[in-house]
Coordinates of C-alpha atoms in Angstrom, one line a residue:
M1099 CA 31.2 -54.6 -54.8
A1100 CA 35.5 -55.8 -55.7
T1101 CA 35.2 -59.5 -55.6
I1102 CA 38.1 -61.4 -54.1
S1103 CA 39.0 -63.7 -56.4
R1104 CA 42.5 -64.8 -55.4
L1105 CA 42.9 -65.1 -51.7
G1106 CA 46.6 -65.8 -49.5
V1107 CA 48.0 -65.1 -46.5
N1108 CA 51.9 -63.4 -45.6
P1109 CA 53.5 -65.6 -42.6
L1110 CA 55.3 -62.9 -41.5
P1111 CA 53.7 -63.6 -37.9
W1112 CA 55.5 -66.8 -37.2
I1113 CA 58.9 -65.0 -39.2
L1114 CA 59.2 -62.7 -37.3
G1115 CA 59.8 -63.1 -33.2
D1116 CA 61.8 -61.7 -30.4
M1117 CA 64.4 -63.7 -31.8
G1118 CA 64.3 -61.7 -35.3
Y1119 CA 63.6 -63.3 -38.9
L1120 CA 63.3 -66.7 -38.1
L1121 CA 62.7 -68.6 -42.4
N1122 CA 63.1 -72.6 -42.0
P1123 CA 61.6 -75.8 -42.9
D1124 CA 60.4 -76.5 -39.6
V1125 CA 58.7 -72.6 -39.5
I1126 CA 57.4 -72.8 -43.3
R1127 CA 55.3 -76.4 -42.3
T1128 CA 54.3 -74.9 -39.2
A1129 CA 53.0 -72.0 -40.6
L1130 CA 51.4 -73.9 -43.6
R1131 CA 49.7 -76.4 -41.3
D1132 CA 47.9 -73.7 -39.1
V1133 CA 47.3 -70.9 -42.0
R1134 CA 45.5 -74.3 -43.7
G1135 CA 43.5 -74.7 -40.8
V1136 CA 41.9 -71.4 -40.2
G1137 CA 40.8 -71.7 -43.9
F1138 CA 43.4 -70.3 -46.3
R1139 CA 44.4 -71.9 -49.1
S1140 CA 47.1 -69.9 -50.5
M1141 CA 50.7 -68.5 -48.6
T1142 CA 52.9 -65.6 -49.5
V1143 CA 56.2 -67.0 -51.4
E1144 CA 59.0 -66.9 -49.5
I1145 CA 62.0 -69.2 -49.8
P1146 CA 64.8 -69.4 -47.0
E1147 CA 68.3 -68.2 -48.8
G1148 CA 70.0 -71.2 -50.5
M1149 CA 66.8 -73.3 -51.0
P1150 CA 66.3 -74.6 -54.0
T1151 CA 62.4 -73.8 -55.4
A1152 CA 61.6 -77.9 -55.9
E1153 CA 62.5 -78.1 -52.4
Y1154 CA 60.6 -74.9 -51.3
R1155 CA 57.2 -76.1 -53.8
T1156 CA 57.6 -80.2 -51.5
Y1157 CA 56.1 -78.0 -48.4
F1158 CA 53.4 -76.5 -49.9
D1159 CA 52.4 -79.9 -51.8
E1160 CA 52.4 -81.9 -48.4
A1161 CA 50.5 -78.8 -46.7
G1162 CA 47.8 -78.7 -50.0
M1163 CA 48.9 -75.6 -50.0
G1164 CA 49.3 -73.3 -53.2
F1165 CA 51.4 -69.9 -54.0
A1166 CA 50.4 -66.6 -53.5
P1167 CA 52.6 -63.8 -54.5
G1168 CA 56.1 -62.9 -52.7
Y1169 CA 58.1 -59.6 -52.3
F1170 CA 61.1 -58.4 -53.5
S1171 CA 63.6 -55.5 -52.6
A1172 CA 66.7 -54.0 -53.3
A1173 CA 68.8 -50.7 -52.9
F1174 CA 66.9 -49.2 -55.7
H1175 CA 68.3 -45.6 -53.7
D1176 CA 71.7 -46.3 -55.1
R1177 CA 72.5 -46.7 -58.6
R1178 CA 75.5 -48.4 -57.9
Q1179 CA 73.0 -51.2 -56.4
H1180 CA 71.1 -51.3 -59.7
A1181 CA 72.7 -53.8 -62.1
A1182 CA 72.8 -56.2 -59.0
A1183 CA 68.8 -55.3 -58.1
V1184 CA 68.0 -56.6 -62.4
E1185 CA 70.2 -59.9 -61.2
G1186 CA 68.3 -60.5 -58.3
I1187 CA 65.1 -59.6 -59.3
R1188 CA 65.4 -62.7 -62.4
R1189 CA 65.8 -64.7 -59.7
H1190 CA 63.1 -64.1 -57.5
A1191 CA 60.9 -63.9 -60.8
E1192 CA 63.1 -67.4 -62.3
A1193 CA 61.4 -68.7 -58.8
H1194 CA 58.0 -67.4 -59.3
V1195 CA 57.2 -68.7 -62.7
E1196 CA 57.9 -72.0 -61.5
L1197 CA 55.9 -72.3 -58.4
G1198 CA 53.7 -70.7 -61.7
L1199 CA 52.9 -66.9 -60.3
S1200 CA 53.2 -64.3 -62.6
T1201 CA 52.3 -61.0 -60.1
A1202 CA 55.0 -59.6 -56.9
F1203 CA 55.4 -57.0 -55.2
I1204 CA 58.8 -54.9 -55.1
A1205 CA 59.5 -52.5 -52.4
N1206 CA 63.1 -50.3 -51.7
D1207 CA 65.0 -51.7 -49.2
L1208 CA 64.3 -49.9 -45.7
V1209 CA 67.2 -47.6 -44.6
P1210 CA 68.7 -47.4 -41.1
E1211 CA 67.8 -43.7 -41.0
R1212 CA 63.6 -44.2 -41.6
I1213 CA 64.0 -47.5 -39.6
A1214 CA 65.0 -45.3 -36.7
A1215 CA 62.3 -42.1 -37.4
P1216 CA 59.3 -44.0 -39.3
A1217 CA 56.5 -42.9 -41.1
V1218 CA 57.7 -39.2 -41.5
G1219 CA 59.2 -39.3 -44.4
A1220 CA 62.4 -38.3 -43.3
G1221 CA 65.0 -36.9 -45.3
G1222 CA 63.0 -36.8 -48.4
D1223 CA 64.8 -35.8 -51.5
P1224 CA 63.1 -36.0 -54.8
Q1225 CA 65.8 -36.5 -56.9
I1226 CA 66.1 -40.2 -54.9
S1227 CA 62.6 -40.9 -55.5
A1228 CA 63.8 -40.3 -59.7
I1229 CA 66.4 -42.7 -58.6
I1230 CA 64.8 -44.9 -57.2
A1231 CA 61.8 -45.0 -60.3
E1232 CA 64.8 -45.3 -62.6
G1233 CA 66.2 -48.5 -61.3
M1234 CA 62.3 -50.1 -60.4
A1235 CA 61.9 -49.4 -64.0
A1236 CA 64.6 -51.7 -65.5
A1237 CA 64.6 -54.3 -63.2
T1238 CA 60.6 -54.7 -63.4
E1239 CA 61.2 -54.8 -67.4
A1240 CA 63.7 -57.4 -66.7
A1241 CA 61.7 -59.5 -64.5
A1242 CA 58.4 -59.1 -67.2
A1243 CA 60.6 -60.5 -70.0
I1244 CA 60.5 -63.6 -67.7
G1245 CA 56.9 -63.2 -67.1
V1246 CA 56.1 -61.6 -63.5
R1247 CA 55.1 -58.2 -63.3
Y1248 CA 55.8 -56.6 -60.2
G1249 CA 54.1 -53.7 -58.3
L1250 CA 55.1 -50.3 -56.4
H1251 CA 54.5 -51.6 -52.6
P1252 CA 55.4 -48.6 -49.9
H1253 CA 56.6 -49.7 -47.3
V1254 CA 57.2 -47.2 -43.7
G1255 CA 61.0 -47.9 -43.1
S1256 CA 62.2 -47.4 -46.9
L1257 CA 62.4 -44.0 -49.3
V1258 CA 59.5 -44.9 -50.7
E1259 CA 57.2 -44.5 -47.5
T1260 CA 55.0 -41.0 -48.0
E1261 CA 52.4 -40.9 -50.3
E1262 CA 54.6 -38.3 -51.9
E1263 CA 57.4 -40.8 -52.7
T1264 CA 54.6 -43.2 -54.3
R1265 CA 53.5 -40.9 -56.3
A1266 CA 56.5 -39.3 -57.4
V1267 CA 57.2 -43.1 -58.5
L1268 CA 54.5 -44.4 -59.9
D1269 CA 54.2 -41.4 -62.0
A1270 CA 58.0 -41.1 -62.9
T1271 CA 57.4 -45.3 -64.4
A1272 CA 54.2 -44.3 -66.3
G1273 CA 54.1 -47.0 -69.2
S1274 CA 56.6 -49.7 -67.7
P1275 CA 55.8 -52.7 -66.4
L1276 CA 55.7 -51.3 -63.3
G1277 CA 52.6 -51.8 -61.4
F1278 CA 51.5 -51.1 -58.4
G1279 CA 51.1 -53.6 -54.8
P1280 CA 49.6 -51.2 -52.7
D1281 CA 49.7 -52.0 -48.4
T1282 CA 46.7 -50.3 -46.7
G1283 CA 48.7 -50.4 -43.7
H1284 CA 52.1 -49.0 -44.6
L1285 CA 50.0 -46.2 -46.3
R1286 CA 47.9 -45.4 -43.7
W1287 CA 50.8 -45.5 -41.2
A1288 CA 52.5 -42.8 -43.1
G1289 CA 49.6 -40.8 -42.9
A1290 CA 48.1 -41.4 -46.1
T1291 CA 44.4 -42.5 -47.3
P1292 CA 45.0 -45.6 -48.9
E1293 CA 41.5 -45.1 -50.7
T1294 CA 42.1 -42.2 -52.2
V1295 CA 45.9 -43.3 -54.0
I1296 CA 44.3 -46.7 -54.6
A1297 CA 41.7 -44.9 -57.0
D1298 CA 44.2 -42.6 -58.0
Y1299 CA 46.4 -45.5 -59.5
A1300 CA 43.4 -47.9 -59.7
D1301 CA 44.5 -49.2 -63.7
R1302 CA 47.9 -49.8 -62.2
I1303 CA 47.2 -52.5 -59.2
I1304 CA 48.3 -55.7 -59.6
A1305 CA 47.9 -57.4 -56.2
L1306 CA 46.9 -55.8 -52.2
H1307 CA 48.4 -56.5 -49.2
V1308 CA 45.6 -55.8 -46.3
K1309 CA 46.7 -54.2 -42.8
D1310 CA 45.0 -52.4 -40.4
V1311 CA 46.6 -49.6 -38.3
D1312 CA 45.5 -49.1 -34.3
P1313 CA 45.2 -45.2 -34.2
A1314 CA 46.4 -45.7 -30.5
G1315 CA 49.4 -47.2 -31.2
R1316 CA 49.9 -44.9 -34.1
A1317 CA 49.7 -42.0 -32.0
A1318 CA 51.6 -43.3 -29.4
A1319 CA 54.6 -44.8 -31.6
L1320 CA 54.7 -41.3 -33.3
E1321 CA 54.7 -39.1 -30.4
S1322 CA 57.5 -41.0 -29.0
G1323 CA 59.3 -40.8 -31.9
A1324 CA 60.0 -45.2 -31.4
D1325 CA 61.9 -46.6 -34.2
Y1326 CA 60.4 -49.1 -36.2
M1327 CA 60.5 -52.5 -34.5
S1328 CA 59.6 -50.6 -30.9
A1329 CA 56.4 -49.5 -33.1
T1330 CA 55.5 -52.7 -34.4
L1331 CA 56.7 -54.4 -31.6
K1332 CA 55.8 -52.3 -28.4
H1333 CA 52.9 -49.8 -30.0
H1334 CA 51.5 -52.7 -31.6
V1335 CA 51.0 -50.0 -34.5
W1336 CA 49.2 -53.1 -37.0
I1337 CA 46.5 -54.9 -36.2
E1338 CA 44.1 -57.0 -37.5
P1339 CA 42.2 -55.8 -40.7
G1340 CA 38.3 -54.2 -39.5
R1341 CA 39.7 -53.1 -35.6
G1342 CA 41.4 -50.1 -36.8
S1343 CA 41.0 -47.1 -38.2
I1344 CA 41.4 -47.9 -42.1
D1345 CA 37.9 -47.9 -44.1
F1346 CA 38.5 -50.7 -46.0
A1347 CA 34.7 -50.6 -47.7
A1348 CA 36.6 -47.7 -49.2
V1349 CA 39.7 -49.6 -50.0
F1350 CA 37.4 -52.2 -52.0
A1351 CA 35.2 -49.8 -53.7
A1352 CA 38.2 -48.0 -55.0
L1353 CA 39.5 -51.4 -56.8
P1354 CA 38.3 -51.6 -60.6
A1355 CA 34.7 -53.8 -60.8
D1356 CA 36.7 -55.9 -63.0
W1357 CA 39.5 -56.1 -60.5
S1358 CA 40.8 -59.5 -60.2
G1359 CA 44.2 -59.3 -58.8
W1360 CA 46.0 -60.7 -55.7
T1361 CA 44.0 -60.0 -52.1
I1362 CA 47.1 -60.5 -49.0
L1363 CA 46.3 -60.8 -45.6
E1364 CA 49.6 -59.1 -44.3
V1365 CA 49.6 -58.7 -40.5
D1366 CA 53.2 -58.6 -39.5
V1367 CA 53.3 -58.7 -35.8
P1368 CA 49.8 -60.0 -34.8
H1369 CA 47.4 -57.6 -32.6
L1370 CA 46.0 -60.5 -30.8
A1371 CA 47.9 -62.9 -28.1
T1372 CA 49.0 -65.3 -31.3
P1373 CA 49.3 -65.8 -35.0
V1374 CA 47.0 -68.3 -35.1
E1375 CA 44.0 -66.0 -32.6
S1376 CA 45.1 -63.1 -35.0
T1377 CA 44.7 -65.2 -38.6
R1378 CA 41.2 -67.1 -37.8
A1379 CA 40.1 -63.3 -36.6
S1380 CA 41.2 -61.7 -40.5
W1381 CA 39.2 -64.5 -42.0
D1382 CA 36.4 -64.5 -40.1
W1383 CA 36.3 -60.3 -41.0
L1384 CA 37.8 -60.7 -44.7
T1385 CA 35.5 -63.3 -45.7
T1386 CA 32.0 -62.1 -44.2
Q1387 CA 32.3 -58.6 -45.6
P1388 CA 29.1 -56.8 -46.9
F1389 CA 31.6 -54.7 -49.5
C1390 CA 33.4 -57.1 -50.4
A1391 CA 32.9 -61.0 -52.2
V1392 CA 35.2 -63.9 -51.7
R1393 CA 35.4 -66.0 -54.6
G1394 CA 38.0 -69.3 -54.9

């Protein structure tokens, strides 16, 4: 049985909406208040552009909340962007160290062709996977020197979307500081069996995003050829954990017995009516499962 020793929540339900991506002090304060009211004591780091880390910290201090690992992405598929990605991850890692964190997620940027046709590996190219691996190895080497280890986060809509691409990047970076930060929902939407991939790279897992997939929504999105936004906002591919198609007992069983990484709830677009209702249902499910024990 896996033990969840560090549990956090991503505030995306408060940040994403009909108006796009909205991140400002009011959103941060509201999310912190709401997730603390549900029971969470740590929230994913997502610092608004241009906001000093010290100012960001004040909102968490005021709410009595701690920090959970954030997410860094870059155009790793473009070798010309690798130097910029290294500089970007250094800044990202420095902020994490300032907030007391030593792990984070790393992903490739989403690209137009896969936003238009998500979860099917459109235009997959092993050479691109090799370039991504090269860039991520360099970036995570720079971040490790600062004190933060990053885990590969497969993401639908990016060029590390399918199980084949996930394995290609992980295999090509064996021995580098790049760890694995799987997202159960993104793996499942793209056709993978999350527990199988997790078991095969269990020794590299440093953090886990927990989200579920509604099988009816996934099927409708794939059948209609929906783009990423339609799939998530209209067809509601995402659903609160325990309500969809993922076998979370198998997922947690696949983790190492001594695993102590972060478990982060991430339901980007709630299936339930409101962010609070969605987060409360997820909290109730996470903290009562017989196959995992929540500590701390």
